[in-house]
Amino acid sequence: MADSLIDLRSDTVTRPTPGMREAMATAEVGDDVYGEDPTVTALEAEVAALFGHEAALFAPSGSMANQIALQLVVPPANELLCDADAHVVTYEIGAAAAYGGISSRTWPAVGADIDPDVIAAMIRPDGYFAVPTRAIAVEQTHNRGGGGVIPLATLRELRRVADDAQLALHCDGARIWHAHVADGVPLTEYGQIFDTMSVCLSKGLGAPVGSLVVGSAEKIERARLIRKRMGGGMRQVGILAAAGRYALAHHVERLAEDHAKAARLAEAIAPFGVLATTARTNIVPLDLSKSPLDAHELAAAAREAGLLISVLGPRTARLVTHMDVDDAGIDRAIEVLTGVLRA
């Protein structure tokens, strides 16, 4: 991607900082399939401790981490409940069914504004010749929900619902670091609520690759077998784990800067009637249903002016702030977007 382009398609497009590259270059490594990579082991212990869980497992992608976790809590031919826009059923290419034999049922997409009572009413118990529900999954923050943050009180109520029905609760926490910074909720508070979690190092934190599955020691032992079965066993992967450790040490608190950039973008485009919802974290969702431009036209015009944005649907687009776009870049993005929307 040309350096002259301002890339707001995703927070996955960041490149390692010089300090991160140095950490990668000097990482102590070993064969992780044999459990002998000390940098991976250190990363896994660090992330488990951050969330107050017993163990964690490094995986090459967020999708794999999610799918490993779902297989830990939902047996084949049993059911997962999640929302209709959840990453696990929208962007993971049918993996829950293909790899885990998992049946999925969804509640209407409402982003982070979930209603535990609605979810409770959907739960199917054993018997009645129906597929029994075994787990509930939520997304924190919510990608297609505009980076929305599920309130802690809502999550606690959902935990009660899960406990009453003897279900597991999974968190797709790809951007949970953003929720932590935005609401000030300690990571251990989130960890206490969920049986399994996936947390990502390459969305917002700036690592080049990697996510972790978080859970009990027993679950993570099983997760290692599932990861190997899915082709996720890696060798001297401490080079990548070192990037993750650097990101955790240096790039979490700075996420507040990305939130402020997103708020500036949202404020600038709000008068044009295309802002889908309040920008709580680093995602600015656009609803073009009342605009003369559709999403592809907006993206094409923006690209022509040097700005890249994501197209999520015919009338839906997205801007995502991150560490590789500074304040001057945001100024330029505002100039481009307001110019295109005004034309």
mmCIF file of N, CA and C in Angstrom, residues 112-173:
data_model
loop_
_atom_site.group_PDB
_atom_site.id
_atom_site.type_symbol
_atom_site.label_atom_id
_atom_site.label_comp_id
_atom_site.label_asym_id
_atom_site.label_seq_id
_atom_site.Cartn_x
_atom_site.Cartn_y
_atom_site.Cartn_z
ATOM 1 N N ALA A 112 -23.919 -3.750 20.266
ATOM 2 C CA ALA A 112 -23.619 -3.929 21.692
ATOM 3 C C ALA A 112 -24.848 -3.796 22.579
ATOM 4 N N ASP A 113 -26.000 -3.436 22.007
ATOM 5 C CA ASP A 113 -27.201 -3.191 22.807
ATOM 6 C C ASP A 113 -28.003 -4.478 22.999
ATOM 7 N N ILE A 114 -27.362 -5.504 23.513
ATOM 8 C CA ILE A 114 -28.032 -6.798 23.652
ATOM 9 C C ILE A 114 -28.959 -6.801 24.854
ATOM 10 N N ASP A 115 -29.998 -7.635 24.775
ATOM 11 C CA ASP A 115 -30.978 -7.780 25.848
ATOM 12 C C ASP A 115 -30.886 -9.211 26.373
ATOM 13 N N PRO A 116 -30.336 -9.420 27.571
ATOM 14 C CA PRO A 116 -30.219 -10.779 28.104
ATOM 15 C C PRO A 116 -31.538 -11.535 28.179
ATOM 16 N N ASP A 117 -32.659 -10.827 28.369
ATOM 17 C CA ASP A 117 -33.951 -11.504 28.428
ATOM 18 C C ASP A 117 -34.323 -12.100 27.075
ATOM 19 N N VAL A 118 -34.010 -11.397 26.005
ATOM 20 C CA VAL A 118 -34.266 -11.924 24.654
ATOM 21 C C VAL A 118 -33.453 -13.185 24.426
ATOM 22 N N ILE A 119 -32.202 -13.154 24.863
ATOM 23 C CA ILE A 119 -31.323 -14.320 24.687
ATOM 24 C C ILE A 119 -31.804 -15.483 25.537
ATOM 25 N N ALA A 120 -32.215 -15.194 26.752
ATOM 26 C CA ALA A 120 -32.707 -16.256 27.640
ATOM 27 C C ALA A 120 -33.909 -16.975 27.029
ATOM 28 N N ALA A 121 -34.781 -16.230 26.361
ATOM 29 C CA ALA A 121 -35.974 -16.821 25.762
ATOM 30 C C ALA A 121 -35.646 -17.720 24.574
ATOM 31 N N MET A 122 -34.454 -17.593 24.018
ATOM 32 C CA MET A 122 -34.059 -18.396 22.863
ATOM 33 C C MET A 122 -33.465 -19.751 23.244
ATOM 34 N N ILE A 123 -33.086 -19.913 24.493
ATOM 35 C CA ILE A 123 -32.353 -21.114 24.908
ATOM 36 C C ILE A 123 -33.231 -22.356 24.792
ATOM 37 N N ARG A 124 -32.680 -23.385 24.150
ATOM 38 C CA ARG A 124 -33.379 -24.659 24.017
ATOM 39 C C ARG A 124 -32.723 -25.695 24.926
ATOM 40 N N PRO A 125 -33.468 -26.288 25.840
ATOM 41 C CA PRO A 125 -32.896 -27.306 26.725
ATOM 42 C C PRO A 125 -32.797 -28.650 26.021
ATOM 43 N N ASP A 126 -32.230 -29.621 26.703
ATOM 44 C CA ASP A 126 -32.178 -30.976 26.178
ATOM 45 C C ASP A 126 -33.592 -31.522 25.995
ATOM 46 N N GLY A 127 -33.724 -32.440 25.028
ATOM 47 C CA GLY A 127 -35.004 -33.086 24.805
ATOM 48 C C GLY A 127 -35.839 -32.378 23.770
ATOM 49 N N TYR A 128 -37.079 -32.769 23.649
ATOM 50 C CA TYR A 128 -38.048 -32.157 22.736
ATOM 51 C C TYR A 128 -37.634 -32.292 21.265
ATOM 52 N N PHE A 129 -36.684 -33.196 20.972
ATOM 53 C CA PHE A 129 -36.219 -33.420 19.605
ATOM 54 C C PHE A 129 -35.739 -32.122 18.939
ATOM 55 N N ALA A 130 -35.176 -31.242 19.732
ATOM 56 C CA ALA A 130 -34.612 -29.990 19.227
ATOM 57 C C ALA A 130 -33.110 -29.982 19.511
ATOM 58 N N VAL A 131 -32.386 -29.156 18.758
ATOM 59 C CA VAL A 131 -30.950 -29.026 18.979
ATOM 60 C C VAL A 131 -30.727 -28.268 20.289
ATOM 61 N N PRO A 132 -30.062 -28.848 21.275
ATOM 62 C CA PRO A 132 -29.897 -28.166 22.563
ATOM 63 C C PRO A 132 -28.848 -27.060 22.504
ATOM 64 N N THR A 133 -29.138 -25.974 23.178
ATOM 65 C CA THR A 133 -28.187 -24.864 23.276
ATOM 66 C C THR A 133 -27.106 -25.222 24.301
ATOM 67 N N ARG A 134 -25.845 -24.961 23.937
ATOM 68 C CA ARG A 134 -24.733 -25.254 24.841
ATOM 69 C C ARG A 134 -23.911 -24.014 25.216
ATOM 70 N N ALA A 135 -23.981 -22.966 24.393
ATOM 71 C CA ALA A 135 -23.153 -21.790 24.692
ATOM 72 C C ALA A 135 -23.750 -20.550 24.042
ATOM 73 N N ILE A 136 -23.366 -19.425 24.598
ATOM 74 C CA ILE A 136 -23.708 -18.097 24.069
ATOM 75 C C ILE A 136 -22.394 -17.379 23.768
ATOM 76 N N ALA A 137 -22.344 -16.684 22.636
ATOM 77 C CA ALA A 137 -21.150 -15.906 22.286
ATOM 78 C C ALA A 137 -21.519 -14.447 22.076
ATOM 79 N N VAL A 138 -20.700 -13.563 22.604
ATOM 80 C CA VAL A 138 -20.858 -12.128 22.376
ATOM 81 C C VAL A 138 -19.528 -11.551 21.890
ATOM 82 N N GLU A 139 -19.607 -10.345 21.349
ATOM 83 C CA GLU A 139 -18.434 -9.702 20.739
ATOM 84 C C GLU A 139 -18.167 -8.380 21.450
ATOM 85 N N GLN A 140 -16.934 -8.206 21.926
ATOM 86 C CA GLN A 140 -16.564 -7.016 22.708
ATOM 87 C C GLN A 140 -15.203 -6.499 22.248
ATOM 88 N N THR A 141 -15.093 -5.324 21.610
ATOM 89 C CA THR A 141 -16.195 -4.506 21.142
ATOM 90 C C THR A 141 -16.844 -5.128 19.906
ATOM 91 N N HIS A 142 -17.977 -4.558 19.479
ATOM 92 C CA HIS A 142 -18.715 -5.165 18.379
ATOM 93 C C HIS A 142 -18.333 -4.504 17.059
ATOM 94 N N ASN A 143 -17.753 -5.297 16.171
ATOM 95 C CA ASN A 143 -17.239 -4.781 14.898
ATOM 96 C C ASN A 143 -18.350 -4.152 14.054
ATOM 97 N N ARG A 144 -19.302 -4.976 13.609
ATOM 98 C CA ARG A 144 -20.369 -4.449 12.753
ATOM 99 C C ARG A 144 -21.355 -3.585 13.539
ATOM 100 N N GLY A 145 -21.235 -3.586 14.848
ATOM 101 C CA GLY A 145 -22.019 -2.684 15.684
ATOM 102 C C GLY A 145 -21.324 -1.367 15.934
ATOM 103 N N GLY A 146 -20.363 -1.023 15.072
ATOM 104 C CA GLY A 146 -19.718 0.281 15.158
ATOM 105 C C GLY A 146 -18.753 0.433 16.305
ATOM 106 N N GLY A 147 -18.139 -0.670 16.735
ATOM 107 C CA GLY A 147 -17.207 -0.580 17.850
ATOM 108 C C GLY A 147 -17.892 -0.362 19.177
ATOM 109 N N GLY A 148 -19.165 -0.741 19.263
ATOM 110 C CA GLY A 148 -19.923 -0.558 20.493
ATOM 111 C C GLY A 148 -19.394 -1.423 21.627
ATOM 112 N N VAL A 149 -19.566 -0.946 22.846
ATOM 113 C CA VAL A 149 -19.089 -1.628 24.042
ATOM 114 C C VAL A 149 -20.287 -2.155 24.832
ATOM 115 N N ILE A 150 -20.336 -3.463 25.052
ATOM 116 C CA ILE A 150 -21.401 -4.036 25.882
ATOM 117 C C ILE A 150 -21.130 -3.642 27.328
ATOM 118 N N PRO A 151 -22.088 -3.016 28.007
ATOM 119 C CA PRO A 151 -21.852 -2.597 29.399
ATOM 120 C C PRO A 151 -21.573 -3.787 30.310
ATOM 121 N N LEU A 152 -20.756 -3.546 31.326
ATOM 122 C CA LEU A 152 -20.406 -4.597 32.268
ATOM 123 C C LEU A 152 -21.649 -5.168 32.943
ATOM 124 N N ALA A 153 -22.598 -4.323 33.287
ATOM 125 C CA ALA A 153 -23.813 -4.799 33.953
ATOM 126 C C ALA A 153 -24.590 -5.759 33.053
ATOM 127 N N THR A 154 -24.618 -5.490 31.753
ATOM 128 C CA THR A 154 -25.302 -6.373 30.810
ATOM 129 C C THR A 154 -24.604 -7.720 30.740
ATOM 130 N N LEU A 155 -23.282 -7.692 30.701
ATOM 131 C CA LEU A 155 -22.526 -8.941 30.644
ATOM 132 C C LEU A 155 -22.736 -9.770 31.908
ATOM 133 N N ARG A 156 -22.809 -9.120 33.057
ATOM 134 C CA ARG A 156 -23.044 -9.848 34.306
ATOM 135 C C ARG A 156 -24.433 -10.500 34.299
ATOM 136 N N GLU A 157 -25.408 -9.793 33.769
ATOM 137 C CA GLU A 157 -26.747 -10.368 33.671
ATOM 138 C C GLU A 157 -26.758 -11.545 32.693
ATOM 139 N N LEU A 158 -25.998 -11.425 31.618
ATOM 140 C CA LEU A 158 -25.901 -12.534 30.666
ATOM 141 C C LEU A 158 -25.210 -13.736 31.300
ATOM 142 N N ARG A 159 -24.238 -13.475 32.171
ATOM 143 C CA ARG A 159 -23.595 -14.565 32.907
ATOM 144 C C ARG A 159 -24.619 -15.296 33.784
ATOM 145 N N ARG A 160 -25.514 -14.537 34.401
ATOM 146 C CA ARG A 160 -26.555 -15.152 35.221
ATOM 147 C C ARG A 160 -27.461 -16.025 34.356
ATOM 148 N N VAL A 161 -27.828 -15.517 33.172
ATOM 149 C CA VAL A 161 -28.668 -16.286 32.254
ATOM 150 C C VAL A 161 -27.977 -17.594 31.883
ATOM 151 N N ALA A 162 -26.692 -17.511 31.560
ATOM 152 C CA ALA A 162 -25.933 -18.703 31.173
ATOM 153 C C ALA A 162 -25.857 -19.692 32.333
ATOM 154 N N ASP A 163 -25.607 -19.192 33.533
ATOM 155 C CA ASP A 163 -25.509 -20.075 34.694
ATOM 156 C C ASP A 163 -26.833 -20.773 34.979
ATOM 157 N N ASP A 164 -27.937 -20.028 34.880
ATOM 158 C CA ASP A 164 -29.250 -20.606 35.150
ATOM 159 C C ASP A 164 -29.559 -21.756 34.190
ATOM 160 N N ALA A 165 -29.071 -21.624 32.949
ATOM 161 C CA ALA A 165 -29.338 -22.652 31.937
ATOM 162 C C ALA A 165 -28.181 -23.632 31.798
ATOM 163 N N GLN A 166 -27.156 -23.472 32.624
ATOM 164 C CA GLN A 166 -25.967 -24.329 32.586
ATOM 165 C C GLN A 166 -25.306 -24.297 31.204
ATOM 166 N N LEU A 167 -25.140 -23.078 30.697
ATOM 167 C CA LEU A 167 -24.485 -22.862 29.412
ATOM 168 C C LEU A 167 -23.121 -22.217 29.608
ATOM 169 N N ALA A 168 -22.255 -22.405 28.616
ATOM 170 C CA ALA A 168 -20.977 -21.700 28.599
ATOM 171 C C ALA A 168 -21.166 -20.331 27.950
ATOM 172 N N LEU A 169 -20.275 -19.408 28.295
ATOM 173 C CA LEU A 169 -20.319 -18.055 27.744
ATOM 174 C C LEU A 169 -18.957 -17.735 27.140
ATOM 175 N N HIS A 170 -18.951 -17.440 25.829
ATOM 176 C CA HIS A 170 -17.713 -17.135 25.109
ATOM 177 C C HIS A 170 -17.685 -15.672 24.712
ATOM 178 N N CYS A 171 -16.516 -15.074 24.783
ATOM 179 C CA CYS A 171 -16.323 -13.695 24.330
ATOM 180 C C CYS A 171 -15.356 -13.654 23.157
ATOM 181 N N ASP A 172 -15.838 -13.191 22.017
ATOM 182 C CA ASP A 172 -14.944 -12.816 20.924
ATOM 183 C C ASP A 172 -14.407 -11.440 21.300
ATOM 184 N N GLY A 173 -13.254 -11.445 21.952
ATOM 185 C CA GLY A 173 -12.675 -10.209 22.461
ATOM 186 C C GLY A 173 -11.576 -9.669 21.570
#
